[in-house]
Amino acid sequence: MKNKEKFIVSIEKDSDGSYIAYNIGNTKISLLGRGDTVAEAKADFENSMNEAISVLKDEGIPVPKEFLSSPVFKFDLSSLFEYYSMINVSAFARYVGINEALMRQYRKGNTYVSEKQLHKIENGIHRLGTELAQLSITKRVP
C-alpha cells in the first residue's frame, strides 16, 4: 500500500510547547487533536476521529475508508523523543553518527534539520527497531 492510500497523521510540537496531531493527505475531512503531551494529542485526535465517524453515520454519509483504518503517525523530532522518552537522545545520536549537542537541538526544535539528517535519523530508528525485534534474551547461568 502506498503512503497516499494510508491515513497519515502528523504529530508536531506547536510553538506554545503543546503537541498537535492532524491528518494529512487526500482526506476530504480534516481532524485535529491537541494535548500537553504527544499521548494526549494522539488520544484527542482519535477521539475526534471517532466523533467524526459517529456524526457521519448518524447523517447517513459514507465514512471515508481511511477513517476505518489505523492511522500511520509521522512525528517531528521533538514529538518523537517526547513520545519515546525511553530513547536517550545523546546515546541515539552516537548510534546514528550525529553530534550529540546537535541532536539535542533537533529534539528541542531549536534548529533546522536537513532532509539528509532526517533520513539518517529515520534509518537509524528503523535499524534499531529491526535489531530489537530480532534479539532474544537468555537466562544467565550462575
C-alpha atoms as a printed R data frame, in Angstrom:
    type eleno elety resid chain resno       x       y      z
1   ATOM     1    CA   MET     A     1   0.000   0.000  0.000
2   ATOM     2    CA   LYS     A     2   1.380   3.399 -0.953
3   ATOM     3    CA   ASN     A     3   1.592   6.246  1.576
4   ATOM     4    CA   LYS     A     4  -1.099   8.237 -0.239
5   ATOM     5    CA   GLU     A     5  -3.547   5.381  0.422
6   ATOM     6    CA   LYS     A     6  -2.833   5.323  4.149
7   ATOM     7    CA   PHE     A     7  -4.427   7.551  6.754
8   ATOM     8    CA   ILE     A     8  -1.411   9.625  7.753
9   ATOM     9    CA   VAL     A     9  -1.423  11.739 10.898
10  ATOM    10    CA   SER     A    10   1.325  14.259 11.569
11  ATOM    11    CA   ILE     A    11   2.278  14.972 15.169
12  ATOM    12    CA   GLU     A    12   4.281  18.097 15.859
13  ATOM    13    CA   LYS     A    13   5.355  20.262 18.738
14  ATOM    14    CA   ASP     A    14   3.496  23.563 18.485
15  ATOM    15    CA   SER     A    15   5.036  26.980 19.182
16  ATOM    16    CA   ASP     A    16   3.370  27.120 22.629
17  ATOM    17    CA   GLY     A    17   5.022  23.845 23.699
18  ATOM    18    CA   SER     A    18   1.896  21.728 23.311
19  ATOM    19    CA   TYR     A    19   1.501  18.993 20.695
20  ATOM    20    CA   ILE     A    20  -0.822  18.885 17.724
21  ATOM    21    CA   ALA     A    21  -1.971  15.894 15.679
22  ATOM    22    CA   TYR     A    22  -3.683  16.339 12.318
23  ATOM    23    CA   ASN     A    23  -4.366  14.222  9.276
24  ATOM    24    CA   ILE     A    24  -2.580  14.936  6.024
25  ATOM    25    CA   GLY     A    25  -3.116  13.668  2.526
26  ATOM    26    CA   ASN     A    26  -6.148  13.217  0.328
27  ATOM    27    CA   THR     A    27  -8.818  13.013  3.024
28  ATOM    28    CA   LYS     A    28 -11.694  15.469  2.498
29  ATOM    29    CA   ILE     A    29 -12.290  15.818  6.248
30  ATOM    30    CA   SER     A    30  -9.623  17.425  8.437
31  ATOM    31    CA   LEU     A    31  -9.310  16.272 12.012
32  ATOM    32    CA   LEU     A    32  -7.290  17.733 14.853
33  ATOM    33    CA   GLY     A    33  -6.035  16.645 18.243
34  ATOM    34    CA   ARG     A    34  -4.160  18.714 20.816
35  ATOM    35    CA   GLY     A    35  -2.512  17.991 24.129
36  ATOM    36    CA   ASP     A    36   0.247  18.845 26.549
37  ATOM    37    CA   THR     A    37   1.937  15.571 25.583
38  ATOM    38    CA   VAL     A    38   2.107  13.527 22.404
39  ATOM    39    CA   ALA     A    39  -0.033  10.833 24.041
40  ATOM    40    CA   GLU     A    40  -2.729  13.415 24.848
41  ATOM    41    CA   ALA     A    41  -2.648  14.789 21.286
42  ATOM    42    CA   LYS     A    42  -2.933  11.252 19.840
43  ATOM    43    CA   ALA     A    43  -5.831  10.425 22.178
44  ATOM    44    CA   ASP     A    44  -7.586  13.692 21.317
45  ATOM    45    CA   PHE     A    45  -7.085  13.007 17.613
46  ATOM    46    CA   GLU     A    46  -8.522   9.503 17.953
47  ATOM    47    CA   ASN     A    47 -11.473  10.983 19.847
48  ATOM    48    CA   SER     A    48 -12.009  13.484 17.005
49  ATOM    49    CA   MET     A    49 -11.878  10.628 14.512
50  ATOM    50    CA   ASN     A    50 -14.453   8.590 16.469
51  ATOM    51    CA   GLU     A    51 -16.739  11.624 16.798
52  ATOM    52    CA   ALA     A    52 -16.486  12.309 13.053
53  ATOM    53    CA   ILE     A    53 -17.329   8.671 12.264
54  ATOM    54    CA   SER     A    54 -20.331   8.833 14.592
55  ATOM    55    CA   VAL     A    55 -21.650  12.068 13.059
56  ATOM    56    CA   LEU     A    56 -21.170  10.778  9.514
57  ATOM    57    CA   LYS     A    57 -23.037   7.561 10.331
58  ATOM    58    CA   ASP     A    58 -25.837   9.482 12.067
59  ATOM    59    CA   GLU     A    59 -26.205  11.716  8.990
60  ATOM    60    CA   GLY     A    60 -26.162   8.761  6.602
61  ATOM    61    CA   ILE     A    61 -22.958   9.987  4.996
62  ATOM    62    CA   PRO     A    62 -20.453   7.335  3.932
63  ATOM    63    CA   VAL     A    63 -17.459   7.152  6.257
64  ATOM    64    CA   PRO     A    64 -14.176   7.619  4.357
65  ATOM    65    CA   LYS     A    65 -12.339   4.297  4.231
66  ATOM    66    CA   GLU     A    66  -9.235   5.984  5.689
67  ATOM    67    CA   PHE     A    67 -11.151   6.626  8.912
68  ATOM    68    CA   LEU     A    68 -11.748   2.915  9.342
69  ATOM    69    CA   SER     A    69  -8.063   2.009  9.237
70  ATOM    70    CA   SER     A    70  -5.386   2.564 11.843
71  ATOM    71    CA   PRO     A    71  -3.601   5.874 11.347
72  ATOM    72    CA   VAL     A    72   0.068   5.947 10.416
73  ATOM    73    CA   PHE     A    73   1.755   8.522 12.643
74  ATOM    74    CA   LYS     A    74   4.560  10.771 11.424
75  ATOM    75    CA   PHE     A    75   6.486  12.644 14.111
76  ATOM    76    CA   ASP     A    76   8.673  15.692 14.129
77  ATOM    77    CA   LEU     A    77  11.823  15.104 16.201
78  ATOM    78    CA   SER     A    78  10.538  16.906 19.311
79  ATOM    79    CA   SER     A    79   7.398  14.789 19.319
80  ATOM    80    CA   LEU     A    80   9.282  11.584 18.574
81  ATOM    81    CA   PHE     A    81  11.667  11.934 21.503
82  ATOM    82    CA   GLU     A    82   8.890  13.125 23.828
83  ATOM    83    CA   TYR     A    83   6.675  10.138 22.999
84  ATOM    84    CA   TYR     A    84   9.512   7.611 23.023
85  ATOM    85    CA   SER     A    85  11.233   9.141 26.039
86  ATOM    86    CA   MET     A    86  12.983   5.846 26.789
87  ATOM    87    CA   ILE     A    87  15.316   6.665 23.890
88  ATOM    88    CA   ASN     A    88  18.243   8.611 25.238
89  ATOM    89    CA   VAL     A    89  18.805  11.430 22.743
90  ATOM    90    CA   SER     A    90  22.585  11.623 23.244
91  ATOM    91    CA   ALA     A    91  23.071   7.848 23.057
92  ATOM    92    CA   PHE     A    92  20.884   7.674 19.953
93  ATOM    93    CA   ALA     A    93  22.926  10.479 18.355
94  ATOM    94    CA   ARG     A    94  26.071   8.418 18.859
95  ATOM    95    CA   TYR     A    95  24.289   5.341 17.446
96  ATOM    96    CA   VAL     A    96  23.419   7.152 14.195
97  ATOM    97    CA   GLY     A    97  26.620   9.197 13.991
98  ATOM    98    CA   ILE     A    98  25.242  12.675 14.653
99  ATOM    99    CA   ASN     A    99  26.792  15.202 17.010
100 ATOM   100    CA   GLU     A   100  25.082  14.845 20.422
101 ATOM   101    CA   ALA     A   101  24.652  18.586 21.010
102 ATOM   102    CA   LEU     A   102  23.161  18.995 17.545
103 ATOM   103    CA   MET     A   103  20.729  16.123 18.157
104 ATOM   104    CA   ARG     A   104  19.613  17.775 21.422
105 ATOM   105    CA   GLN     A   105  18.966  20.973 19.462
106 ATOM   106    CA   TYR     A   106  16.921  18.973 16.944
107 ATOM   107    CA   ARG     A   107  14.961  17.473 19.824
108 ATOM   108    CA   LYS     A   108  14.185  20.914 21.234
109 ATOM   109    CA   GLY     A   109  13.156  22.166 17.794
110 ATOM   110    CA   ASN     A   110  15.720  24.972 18.022
111 ATOM   111    CA   THR     A   111  17.464  24.363 14.726
112 ATOM   112    CA   TYR     A   112  16.774  23.388 11.124
113 ATOM   113    CA   VAL     A   113  17.065  19.678 10.295
114 ATOM   114    CA   SER     A   114  18.072  18.906  6.716
115 ATOM   115    CA   GLU     A   115  16.377  16.158  4.726
116 ATOM   116    CA   LYS     A   116  19.683  14.267  4.755
117 ATOM   117    CA   GLN     A   117  19.824  14.361  8.581
118 ATOM   118    CA   LEU     A   118  16.132  13.390  8.883
119 ATOM   119    CA   HIS     A   119  16.779  10.443  6.583
120 ATOM   120    CA   LYS     A   120  19.803   9.408  8.653
121 ATOM   121    CA   ILE     A   121  17.754   9.596 11.878
122 ATOM   122    CA   GLU     A   122  14.812   7.700 10.409
123 ATOM   123    CA   ASN     A   123  17.104   4.977  9.050
124 ATOM   124    CA   GLY     A   124  18.699   4.715 12.497
125 ATOM   125    CA   ILE     A   125  15.295   4.314 14.138
126 ATOM   126    CA   HIS     A   126  14.338   1.583 11.669
127 ATOM   127    CA   ARG     A   127  17.695  -0.159 12.138
128 ATOM   128    CA   LEU     A   128  17.301  -0.047 15.934
129 ATOM   129    CA   GLY     A   129  13.750  -1.395 15.649
130 ATOM   130    CA   THR     A   130  14.924  -4.261 13.458
131 ATOM   131    CA   GLU     A   131  17.755  -5.093 15.847
132 ATOM   132    CA   LEU     A   132  15.404  -5.074 18.842
133 ATOM   133    CA   ALA     A   133  12.810  -7.192 17.038
134 ATOM   134    CA   GLN     A   134  15.417  -9.814 16.163
135 ATOM   135    CA   LEU     A   135  17.097 -10.186 19.534
136 ATOM   136    CA   SER     A   136  16.314 -12.728 22.167
137 ATOM   137    CA   ILE     A   137  17.164 -12.700 25.845
138 ATOM   138    CA   THR     A   138  18.752 -15.685 27.514
139 ATOM   139    CA   LYS     A   139  18.742 -16.662 31.110
140 ATOM   140    CA   ARG     A   140  22.061 -16.134 32.781
141 ATOM   141    CA   VAL     A   141  23.602 -19.353 34.028
142 ATOM   142    CA   PRO     A   142  25.077 -18.913 37.536
